[in-house]
Short mmCIF file of C-alpha atoms in Angstrom, two decimals:
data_model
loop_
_atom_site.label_atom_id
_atom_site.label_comp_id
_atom_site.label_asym_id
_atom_site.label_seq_id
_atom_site.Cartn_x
_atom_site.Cartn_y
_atom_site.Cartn_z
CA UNK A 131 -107.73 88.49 128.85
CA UNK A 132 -106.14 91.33 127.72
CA UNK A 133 -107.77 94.60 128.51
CA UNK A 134 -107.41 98.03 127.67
CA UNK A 135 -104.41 99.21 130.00
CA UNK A 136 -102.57 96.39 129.07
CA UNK A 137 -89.38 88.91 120.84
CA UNK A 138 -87.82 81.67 114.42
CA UNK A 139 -86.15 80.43 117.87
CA UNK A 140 -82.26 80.88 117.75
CA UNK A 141 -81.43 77.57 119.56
CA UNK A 142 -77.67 77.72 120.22
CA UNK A 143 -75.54 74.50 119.77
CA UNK A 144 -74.37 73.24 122.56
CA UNK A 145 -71.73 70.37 123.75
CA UNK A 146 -72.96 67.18 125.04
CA UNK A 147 -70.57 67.78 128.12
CA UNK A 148 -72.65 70.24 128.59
CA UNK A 149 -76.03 68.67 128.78
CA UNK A 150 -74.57 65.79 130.73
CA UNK A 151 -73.92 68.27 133.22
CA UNK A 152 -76.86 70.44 133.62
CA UNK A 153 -78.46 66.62 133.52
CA UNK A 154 -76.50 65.91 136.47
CA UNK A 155 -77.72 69.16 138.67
CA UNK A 156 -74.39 71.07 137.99
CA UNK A 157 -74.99 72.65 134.81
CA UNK A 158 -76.15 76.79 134.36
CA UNK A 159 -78.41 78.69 132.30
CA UNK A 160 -77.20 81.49 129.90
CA UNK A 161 -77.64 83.36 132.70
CA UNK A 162 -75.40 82.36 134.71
CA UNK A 163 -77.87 80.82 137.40
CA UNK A 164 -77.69 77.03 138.55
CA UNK A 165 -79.84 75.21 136.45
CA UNK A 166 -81.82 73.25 139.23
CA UNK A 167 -85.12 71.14 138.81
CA UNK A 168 -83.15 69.64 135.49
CA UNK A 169 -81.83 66.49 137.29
CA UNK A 170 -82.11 63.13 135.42
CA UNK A 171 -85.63 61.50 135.42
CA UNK A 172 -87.29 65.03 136.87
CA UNK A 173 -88.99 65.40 133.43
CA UNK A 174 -90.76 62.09 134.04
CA UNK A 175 -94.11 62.96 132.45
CA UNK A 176 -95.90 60.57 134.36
CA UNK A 177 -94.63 61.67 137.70
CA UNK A 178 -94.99 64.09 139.95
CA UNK A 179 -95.02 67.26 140.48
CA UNK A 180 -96.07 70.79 142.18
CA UNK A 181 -96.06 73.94 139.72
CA UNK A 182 -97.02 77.23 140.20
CA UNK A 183 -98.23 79.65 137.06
CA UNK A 184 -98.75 83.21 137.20
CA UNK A 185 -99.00 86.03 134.69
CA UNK A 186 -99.80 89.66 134.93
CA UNK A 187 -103.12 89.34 132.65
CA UNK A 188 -104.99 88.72 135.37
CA UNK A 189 -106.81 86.19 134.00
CA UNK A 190 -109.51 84.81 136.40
CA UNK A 191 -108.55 80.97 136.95
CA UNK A 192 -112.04 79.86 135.11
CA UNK A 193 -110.38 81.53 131.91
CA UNK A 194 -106.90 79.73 132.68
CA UNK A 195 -108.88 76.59 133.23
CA UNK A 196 -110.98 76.88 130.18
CA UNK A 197 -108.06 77.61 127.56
CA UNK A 198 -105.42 75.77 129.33
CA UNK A 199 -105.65 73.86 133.06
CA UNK A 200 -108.69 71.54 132.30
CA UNK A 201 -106.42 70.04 129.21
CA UNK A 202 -103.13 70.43 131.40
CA UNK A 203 -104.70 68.53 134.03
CA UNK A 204 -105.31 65.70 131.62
CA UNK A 205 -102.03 65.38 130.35
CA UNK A 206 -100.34 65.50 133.32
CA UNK A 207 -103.02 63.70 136.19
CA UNK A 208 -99.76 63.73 138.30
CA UNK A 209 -98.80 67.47 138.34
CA UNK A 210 -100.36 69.69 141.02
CA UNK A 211 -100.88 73.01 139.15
CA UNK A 212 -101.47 76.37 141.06
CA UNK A 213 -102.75 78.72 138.79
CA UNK A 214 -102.81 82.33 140.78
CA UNK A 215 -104.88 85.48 139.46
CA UNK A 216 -103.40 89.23 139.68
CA UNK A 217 -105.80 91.38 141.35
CA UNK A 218 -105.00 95.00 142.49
CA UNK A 219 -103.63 94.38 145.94
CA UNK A 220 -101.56 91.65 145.29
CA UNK A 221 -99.44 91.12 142.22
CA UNK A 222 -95.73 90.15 140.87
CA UNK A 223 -93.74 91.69 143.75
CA UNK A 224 -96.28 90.81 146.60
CA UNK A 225 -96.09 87.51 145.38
CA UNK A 226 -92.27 87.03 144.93
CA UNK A 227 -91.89 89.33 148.45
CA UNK A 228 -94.33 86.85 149.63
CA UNK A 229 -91.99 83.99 149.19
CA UNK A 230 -93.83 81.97 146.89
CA UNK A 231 -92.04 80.24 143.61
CA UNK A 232 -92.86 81.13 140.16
CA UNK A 233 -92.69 78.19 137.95
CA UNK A 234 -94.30 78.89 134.90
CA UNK A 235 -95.02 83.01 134.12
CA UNK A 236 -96.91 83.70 130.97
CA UNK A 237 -98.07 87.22 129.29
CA UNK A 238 -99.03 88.71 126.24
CA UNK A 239 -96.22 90.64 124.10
CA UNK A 240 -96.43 94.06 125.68
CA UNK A 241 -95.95 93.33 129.42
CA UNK A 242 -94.26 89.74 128.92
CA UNK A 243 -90.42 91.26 128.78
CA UNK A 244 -91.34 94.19 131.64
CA UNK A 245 -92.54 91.45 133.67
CA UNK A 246 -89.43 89.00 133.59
CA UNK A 247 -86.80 91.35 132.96
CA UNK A 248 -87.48 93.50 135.97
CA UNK A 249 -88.31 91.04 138.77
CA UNK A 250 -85.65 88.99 137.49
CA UNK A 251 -87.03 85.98 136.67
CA UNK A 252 -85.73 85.60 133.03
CA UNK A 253 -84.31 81.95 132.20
CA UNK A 254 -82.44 80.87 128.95
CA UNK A 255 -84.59 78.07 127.97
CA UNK A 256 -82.90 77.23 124.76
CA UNK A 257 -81.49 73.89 126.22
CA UNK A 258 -85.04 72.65 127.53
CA UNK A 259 -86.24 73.29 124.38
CA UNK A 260 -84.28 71.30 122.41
CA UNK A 261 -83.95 68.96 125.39
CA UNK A 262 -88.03 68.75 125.16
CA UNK A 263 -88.06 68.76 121.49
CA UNK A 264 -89.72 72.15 121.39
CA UNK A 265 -89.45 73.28 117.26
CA UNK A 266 -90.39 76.88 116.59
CA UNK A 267 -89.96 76.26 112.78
CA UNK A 268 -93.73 74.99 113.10
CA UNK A 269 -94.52 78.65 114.37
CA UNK A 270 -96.17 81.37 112.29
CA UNK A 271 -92.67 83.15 111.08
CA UNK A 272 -93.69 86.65 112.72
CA UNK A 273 -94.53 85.30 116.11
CA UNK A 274 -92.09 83.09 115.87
CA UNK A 275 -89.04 85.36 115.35
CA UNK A 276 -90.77 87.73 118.01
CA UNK A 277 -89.12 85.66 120.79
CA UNK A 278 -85.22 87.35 119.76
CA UNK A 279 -86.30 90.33 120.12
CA UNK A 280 -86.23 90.02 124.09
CA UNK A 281 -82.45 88.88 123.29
CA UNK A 282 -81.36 87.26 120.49
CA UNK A 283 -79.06 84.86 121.70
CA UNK A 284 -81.30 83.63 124.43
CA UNK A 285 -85.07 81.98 124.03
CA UNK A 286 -86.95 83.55 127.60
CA UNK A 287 -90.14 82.65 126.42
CA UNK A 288 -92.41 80.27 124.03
CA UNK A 289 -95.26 81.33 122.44
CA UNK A 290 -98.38 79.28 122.85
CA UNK A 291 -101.55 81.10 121.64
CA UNK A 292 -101.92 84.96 119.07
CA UNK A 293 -104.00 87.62 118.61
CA UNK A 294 -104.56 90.32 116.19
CA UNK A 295 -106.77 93.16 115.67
CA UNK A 296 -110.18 92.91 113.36
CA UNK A 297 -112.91 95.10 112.84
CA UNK A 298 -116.50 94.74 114.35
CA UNK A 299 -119.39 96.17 113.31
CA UNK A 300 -123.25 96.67 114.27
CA UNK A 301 -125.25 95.36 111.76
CA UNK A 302 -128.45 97.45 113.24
CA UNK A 303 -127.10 100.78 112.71
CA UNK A 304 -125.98 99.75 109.11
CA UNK A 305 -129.11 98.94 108.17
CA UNK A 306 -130.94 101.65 110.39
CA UNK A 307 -129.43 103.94 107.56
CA UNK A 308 -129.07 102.02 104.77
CA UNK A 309 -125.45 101.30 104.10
CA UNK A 310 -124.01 98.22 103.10
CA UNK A 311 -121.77 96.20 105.53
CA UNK A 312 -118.32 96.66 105.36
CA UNK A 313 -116.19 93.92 103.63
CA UNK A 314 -113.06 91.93 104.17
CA UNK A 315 -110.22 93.78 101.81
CA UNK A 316 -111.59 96.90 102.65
CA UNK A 317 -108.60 100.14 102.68
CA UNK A 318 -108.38 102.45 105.41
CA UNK A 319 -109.42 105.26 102.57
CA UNK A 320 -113.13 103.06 102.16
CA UNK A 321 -113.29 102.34 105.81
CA UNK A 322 -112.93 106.11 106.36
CA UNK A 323 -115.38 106.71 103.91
CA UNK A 324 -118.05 104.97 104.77
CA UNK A 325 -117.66 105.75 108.55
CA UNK A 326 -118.59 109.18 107.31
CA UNK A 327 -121.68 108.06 106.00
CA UNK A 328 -122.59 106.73 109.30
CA UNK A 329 -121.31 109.21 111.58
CA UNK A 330 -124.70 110.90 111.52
CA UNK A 331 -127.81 112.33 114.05
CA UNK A 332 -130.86 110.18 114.25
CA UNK A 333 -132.90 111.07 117.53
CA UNK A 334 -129.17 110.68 118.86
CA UNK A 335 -125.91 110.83 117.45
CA UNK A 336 -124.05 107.57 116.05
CA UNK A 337 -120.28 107.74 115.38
CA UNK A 338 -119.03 105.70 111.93
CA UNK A 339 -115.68 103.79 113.79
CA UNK A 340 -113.39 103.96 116.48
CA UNK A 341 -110.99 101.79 118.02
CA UNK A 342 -109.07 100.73 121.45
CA UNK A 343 -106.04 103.35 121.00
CA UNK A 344 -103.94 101.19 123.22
CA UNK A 345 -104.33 98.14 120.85
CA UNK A 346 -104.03 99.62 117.25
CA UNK A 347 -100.47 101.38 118.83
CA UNK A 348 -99.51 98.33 120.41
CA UNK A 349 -100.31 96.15 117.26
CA UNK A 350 -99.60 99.53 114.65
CA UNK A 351 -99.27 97.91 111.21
CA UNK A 352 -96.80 100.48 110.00
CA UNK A 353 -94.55 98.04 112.50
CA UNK A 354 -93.48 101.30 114.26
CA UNK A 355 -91.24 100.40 117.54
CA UNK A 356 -91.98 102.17 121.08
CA UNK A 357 -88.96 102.94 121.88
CA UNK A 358 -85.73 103.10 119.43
CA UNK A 359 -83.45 100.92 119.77
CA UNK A 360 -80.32 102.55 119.30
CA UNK A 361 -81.02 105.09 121.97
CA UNK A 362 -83.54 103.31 124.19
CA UNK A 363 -85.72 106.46 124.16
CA UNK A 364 -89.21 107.31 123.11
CA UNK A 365 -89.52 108.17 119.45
CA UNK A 366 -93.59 109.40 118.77
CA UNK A 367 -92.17 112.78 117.96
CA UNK A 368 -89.23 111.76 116.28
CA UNK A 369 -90.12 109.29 114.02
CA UNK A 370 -92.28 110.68 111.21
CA UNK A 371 -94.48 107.23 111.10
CA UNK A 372 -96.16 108.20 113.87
CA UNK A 373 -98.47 111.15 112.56
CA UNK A 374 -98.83 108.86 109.68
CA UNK A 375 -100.43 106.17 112.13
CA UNK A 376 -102.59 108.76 114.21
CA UNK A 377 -103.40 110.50 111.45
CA UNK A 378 -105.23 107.84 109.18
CA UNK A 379 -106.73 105.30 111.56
CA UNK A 380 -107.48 107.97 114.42
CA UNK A 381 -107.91 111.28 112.88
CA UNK A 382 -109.40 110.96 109.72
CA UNK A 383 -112.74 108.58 110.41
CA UNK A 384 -113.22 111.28 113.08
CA UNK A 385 -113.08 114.41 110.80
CA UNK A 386 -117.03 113.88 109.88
CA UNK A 387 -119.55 116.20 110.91
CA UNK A 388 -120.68 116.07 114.89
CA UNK A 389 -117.73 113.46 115.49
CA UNK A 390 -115.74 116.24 117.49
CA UNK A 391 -118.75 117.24 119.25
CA UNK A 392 -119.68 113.75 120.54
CA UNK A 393 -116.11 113.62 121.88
CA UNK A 394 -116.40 116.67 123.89
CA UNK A 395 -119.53 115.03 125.33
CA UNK A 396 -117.82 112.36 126.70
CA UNK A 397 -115.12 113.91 128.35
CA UNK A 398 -112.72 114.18 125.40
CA UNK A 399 -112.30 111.00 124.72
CA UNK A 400 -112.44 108.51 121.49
CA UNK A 401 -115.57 106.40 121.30
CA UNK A 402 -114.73 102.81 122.68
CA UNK A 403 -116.14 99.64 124.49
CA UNK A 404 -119.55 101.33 126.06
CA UNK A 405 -120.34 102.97 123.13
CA UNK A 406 -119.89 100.27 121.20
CA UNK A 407 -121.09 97.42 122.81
CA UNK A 408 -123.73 99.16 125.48
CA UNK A 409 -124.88 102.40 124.08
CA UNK A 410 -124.54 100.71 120.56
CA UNK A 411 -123.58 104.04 118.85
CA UNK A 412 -120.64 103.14 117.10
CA UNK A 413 -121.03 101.57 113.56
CA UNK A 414 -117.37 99.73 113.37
CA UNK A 415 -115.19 99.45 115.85
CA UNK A 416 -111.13 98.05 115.65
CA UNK A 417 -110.45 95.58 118.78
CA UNK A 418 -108.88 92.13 119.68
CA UNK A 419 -110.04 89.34 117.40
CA UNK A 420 -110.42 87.21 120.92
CA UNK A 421 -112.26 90.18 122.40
CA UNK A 422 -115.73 87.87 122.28
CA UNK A 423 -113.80 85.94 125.64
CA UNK A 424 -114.06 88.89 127.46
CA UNK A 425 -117.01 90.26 126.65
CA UNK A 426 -119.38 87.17 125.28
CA UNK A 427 -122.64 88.41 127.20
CA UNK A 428 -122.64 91.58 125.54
CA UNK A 429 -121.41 90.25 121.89
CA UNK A 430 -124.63 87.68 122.02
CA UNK A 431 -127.10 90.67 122.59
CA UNK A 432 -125.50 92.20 120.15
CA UNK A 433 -126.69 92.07 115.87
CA UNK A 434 -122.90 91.83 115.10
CA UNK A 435 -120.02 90.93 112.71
CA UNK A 436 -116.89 91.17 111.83
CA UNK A 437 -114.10 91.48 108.96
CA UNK A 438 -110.42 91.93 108.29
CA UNK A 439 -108.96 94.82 109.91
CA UNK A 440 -108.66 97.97 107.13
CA UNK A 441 -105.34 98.19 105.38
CA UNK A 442 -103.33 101.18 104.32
CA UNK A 443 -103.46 102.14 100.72
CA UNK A 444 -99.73 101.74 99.97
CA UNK A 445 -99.56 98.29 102.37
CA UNK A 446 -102.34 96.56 100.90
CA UNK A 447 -102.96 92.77 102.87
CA UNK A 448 -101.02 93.60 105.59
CA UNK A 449 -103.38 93.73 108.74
CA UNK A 450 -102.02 94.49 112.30
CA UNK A 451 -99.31 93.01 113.90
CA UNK A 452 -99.45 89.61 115.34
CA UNK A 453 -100.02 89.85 119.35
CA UNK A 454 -98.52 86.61 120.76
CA UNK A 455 -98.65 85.60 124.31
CA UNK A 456 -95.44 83.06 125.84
CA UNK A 457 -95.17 81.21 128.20
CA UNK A 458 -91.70 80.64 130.36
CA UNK A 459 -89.95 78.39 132.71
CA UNK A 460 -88.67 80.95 135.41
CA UNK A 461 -85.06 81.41 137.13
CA UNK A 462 -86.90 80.34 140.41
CA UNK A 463 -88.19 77.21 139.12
CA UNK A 464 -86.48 74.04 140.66
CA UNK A 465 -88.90 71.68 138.40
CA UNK A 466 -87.78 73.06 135.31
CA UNK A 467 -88.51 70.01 133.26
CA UNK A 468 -91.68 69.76 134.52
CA UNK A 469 -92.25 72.82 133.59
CA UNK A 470 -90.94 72.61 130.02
CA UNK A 471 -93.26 69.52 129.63
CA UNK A 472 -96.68 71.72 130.30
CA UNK A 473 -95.48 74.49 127.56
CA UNK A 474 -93.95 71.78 125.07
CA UNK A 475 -97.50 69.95 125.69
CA UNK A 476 -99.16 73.58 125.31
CA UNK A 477 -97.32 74.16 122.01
CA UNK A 478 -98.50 70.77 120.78
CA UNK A 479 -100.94 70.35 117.57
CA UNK A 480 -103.34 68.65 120.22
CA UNK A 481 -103.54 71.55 122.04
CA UNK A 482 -103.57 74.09 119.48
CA UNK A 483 -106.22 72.73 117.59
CA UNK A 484 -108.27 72.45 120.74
CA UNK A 485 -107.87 76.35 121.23
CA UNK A 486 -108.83 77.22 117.62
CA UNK A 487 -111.40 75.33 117.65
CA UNK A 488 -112.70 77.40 121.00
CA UNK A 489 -111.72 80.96 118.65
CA UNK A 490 -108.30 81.04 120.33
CA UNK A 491 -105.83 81.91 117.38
CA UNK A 492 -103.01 79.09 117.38
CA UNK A 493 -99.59 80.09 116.80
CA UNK A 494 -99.00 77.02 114.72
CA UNK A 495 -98.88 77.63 110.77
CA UNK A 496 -100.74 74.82 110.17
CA UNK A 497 -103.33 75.12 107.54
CA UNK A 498 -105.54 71.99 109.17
CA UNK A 499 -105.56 73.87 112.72
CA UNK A 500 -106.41 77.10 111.12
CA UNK A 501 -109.15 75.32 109.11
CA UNK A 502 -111.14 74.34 112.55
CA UNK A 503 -111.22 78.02 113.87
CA UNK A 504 -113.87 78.97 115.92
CA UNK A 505 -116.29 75.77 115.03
CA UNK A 506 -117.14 75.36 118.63
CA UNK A 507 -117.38 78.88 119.45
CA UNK A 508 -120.74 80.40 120.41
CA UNK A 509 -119.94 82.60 117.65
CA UNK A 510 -119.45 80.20 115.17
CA UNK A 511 -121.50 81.99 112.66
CA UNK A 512 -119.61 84.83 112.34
CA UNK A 513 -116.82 85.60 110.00
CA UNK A 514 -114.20 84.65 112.66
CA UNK A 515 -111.74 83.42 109.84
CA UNK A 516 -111.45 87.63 108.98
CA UNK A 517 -108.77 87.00 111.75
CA UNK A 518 -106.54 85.11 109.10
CA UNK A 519 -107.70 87.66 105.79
CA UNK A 520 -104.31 89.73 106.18
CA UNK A 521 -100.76 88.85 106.38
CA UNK A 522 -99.49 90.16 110.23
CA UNK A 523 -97.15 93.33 109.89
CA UNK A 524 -93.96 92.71 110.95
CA UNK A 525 -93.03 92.77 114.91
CA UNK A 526 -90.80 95.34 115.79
CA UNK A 527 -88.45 95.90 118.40
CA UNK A 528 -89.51 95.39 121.72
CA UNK A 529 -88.25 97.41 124.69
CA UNK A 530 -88.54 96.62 128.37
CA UNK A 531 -89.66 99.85 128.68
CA UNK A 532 -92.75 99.73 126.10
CA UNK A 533 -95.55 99.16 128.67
CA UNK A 534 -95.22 102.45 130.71
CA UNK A 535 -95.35 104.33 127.36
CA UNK A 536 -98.32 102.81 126.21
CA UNK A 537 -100.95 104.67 128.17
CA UNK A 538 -99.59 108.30 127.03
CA UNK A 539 -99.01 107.21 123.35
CA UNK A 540 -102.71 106.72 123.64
CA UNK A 541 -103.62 109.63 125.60
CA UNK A 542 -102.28 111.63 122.68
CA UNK A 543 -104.91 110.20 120.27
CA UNK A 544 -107.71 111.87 121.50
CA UNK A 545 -105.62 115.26 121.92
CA UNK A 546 -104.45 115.30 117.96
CA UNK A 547 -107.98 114.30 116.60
CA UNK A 548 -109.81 117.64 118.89
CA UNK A 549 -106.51 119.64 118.27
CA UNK A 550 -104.63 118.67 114.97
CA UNK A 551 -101.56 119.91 116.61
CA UNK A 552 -99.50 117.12 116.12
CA UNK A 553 -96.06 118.87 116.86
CA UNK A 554 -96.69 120.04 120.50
CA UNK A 555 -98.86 117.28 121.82
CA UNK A 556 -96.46 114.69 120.47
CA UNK A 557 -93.45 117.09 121.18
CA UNK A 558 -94.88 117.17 124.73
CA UNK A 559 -95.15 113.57 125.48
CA UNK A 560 -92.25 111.95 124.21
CA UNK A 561 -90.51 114.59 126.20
CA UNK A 562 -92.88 113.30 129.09
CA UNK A 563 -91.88 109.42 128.10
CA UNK A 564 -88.54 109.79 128.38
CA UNK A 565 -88.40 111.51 132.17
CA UNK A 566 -90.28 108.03 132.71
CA UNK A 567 -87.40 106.18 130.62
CA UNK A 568 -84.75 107.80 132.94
CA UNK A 569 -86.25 107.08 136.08
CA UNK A 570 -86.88 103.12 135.79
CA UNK A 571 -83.31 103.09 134.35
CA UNK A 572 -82.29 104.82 137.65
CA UNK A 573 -84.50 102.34 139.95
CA UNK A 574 -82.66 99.45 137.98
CA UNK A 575 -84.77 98.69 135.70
#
């Protein structure tokens, strides 16, 4: 799953000469790399085949198998699947040094271009996918024209399962002091509010919300980019969006009395998971609507629910952005068909309504599928459908470059709500940002 430090297809025509060739082992990718693994009769569902899947998640294989091997395995008795996990010591580049072939690499919005751009495993998939009958019109619109903004004349990646950001709360510590719950619809101007109410000392000190920074940035609903595209540098100083952003979902729940001071108490930092789901001193907390996967032990000790994400006053009913994860046939690959056939199968209403039905949000805008959501969660009381209240805020641009600015985006957070001096701290680290720009640009990346 994705934790804390964590581009509508354009399918290009193309000439039957040309299919007949890649068909025949001689044809290339938009790259410009030999198309091999496509050969005639290779995409034989019912034969064989050896694949290997890897993503930079890190993902422990009883996840993958849960969500996706166990039904992959069915499908396809034939294919030999190798699912391998990231760990510290051995990732991407130990396993490509290593020698090993990627077939399938899959990863959630925000690392997904960093991690196929840069180790070069980006393949134009846009004639598998009509090859494989693969039709992104079926896609939610958002997540669906997410996939050109990697490069919009080339399709590197399919996306097979979302994610968006909701708003938990502990139903104990409302009703400790005598508030009512907070409500699907609610603004960011009544979620502020009332987080006031309950930031508050009882024997200890409780804190009305928080969030994960690195999310609510990642997935801002103001659809503010990372990095701007025209000049491929950072932009939180620059772009005046930015203190709108940090100002109304960080700063201002945190302006009640004793909120400072409980920051300075634990080490200057915004309230987030332990406080929330161990100490249980946060009322309301922003986070992943699949969050329960990674934490399920602590969300069933826990008197809990959950509703739509807060909105701002001038956006009303649009919620975060959408946080798809694809899934890609790689430039090593030489079973690219049978590779194609897993995420075609993976993309399939079979399969999607098998992961909503387990709390997974599809990426299919399919009312049916969206109906079944959750039902055989072990949260299926909850108000899991809160994931659905808002329409997602559009995706913005994308840059290769987005995941190494993520951590000090969020780093500011905590600096502007103890400081309120927005102009040097952001000043400061978009200055910091682009040194980091510069440099992977001069490794070649």
């Amino acid at each position: 799953m994705i934790r804390r430090k964590q581009g509508s297809l354009l399918l290009a025509s193309f000439l039957l000469g040309s299919a007949m060739l890649t068909a025949c082992g001689g044809g290339k990718s938009g790259d410009g790399t030999k198309a091999e693994g496509t050969d005639a009769g290779q995409d034989d569902p019912n034969g064989t085949a050896n694949l290997v899947v890897y993503s930079n998640s890190g993902d422990s294989e009883d996840s993958w198998n849960e969500r996706f091997g166990n039904a992959i395995k069915k499908k396809f008795p034939n294919y030999n699947i190798k699912y391998i996990q990231k760990t510290k010591e051995f990732g991407m580049k130990e396993l490509i040094t290593s020698g090993e072939t990627i077939d399938i690499y899959w990863d959630s919005i925000g690392g997904f271009a960093s991690g196929l751009l840069d180790n070069g495993l980006q393949y134009d998939m846009t004639e598998l996918a009509k090859k494989h009958k693969v039709d992104l019109s079926k896609v939610e619109k958002t997540v669906a024209d997410s996939v050109k903004l990697i490069d919009k004349d080339k399709l590197y990646g399919i996306p097979v399962f979302n994610n968006n950001m909701v708003m938990y709360y502990n139903k104990d510590i409302f009703d400790k002091f005598g508030e009512p719950y907070p409500k699907d619809g609610m603004t960011w101007s009544e979620a502020t509010e009332l987080a006031r109410k309950l930031t508050r000392f009882d024997t200890k000190q409780y804190i009305g919300y928080s969030s994960s920074e690195t999310h609510m940035l990642m997935m801002n609903q103001l659809s503010i980019p990372f990095v701007d595209q025209a000049t491929q540098k950072a932009n939180i100083a620059s772009n005046p969006a930015w203190k709108t952003f940090f100002d109304t979902v960080f700063a201002g729940p945190a302006k009640a009395q004793g909120y400072d001071e409980y920051m300075k108490a634990h080490g200057n930092k915004l309230p987030y998971r332990n406080e929330f789901l161990k100490d249980r001193e946060v009322a309301m907390f922003s986070w992943l609507s699949s969050i329960t996967f990674v934490f399920p032990d602590d969300f069933k000790s826990m008197n809990w629910d959950e509703v739509a994400l807060p909105t701002f006053d001038d956006k009303p009913g649009i919620g975060s952005q959408a946080y798809p994860t694809y899934f890609a046939v790689t430039s090593q690959s030489k079973q690219k068909d049978q590779a194609m056939n897993v995420i075609a199968y993976l993309l399939s209403d079979e399969v999607q309504t098998g992961l909503s039905k387990m709390g997974v949000m599809p990426v299919l805008d399919n009312d049916a599928i969206k109906k079944v959501f959750g039902q055989d969660s072990a949260f299926k009381d909850k108000n899991l459908k809160a994931a659905f209240y808002n329409k997602f805020a559009p995706i913005p641009y994308k840059s290769r470059y987005d995941s190494m600015l993520l951590t000090p985006y969020a780093k500011a957070a905590p600096q502007v709500v103890l400081t309120g001096d927005y102009n040097t701290i952001f000043r400061s680290t978009e200055e910091d940002t682009n040194k980091k720009i510069e440099e992977a640009k001069a490794a070649g990346n």
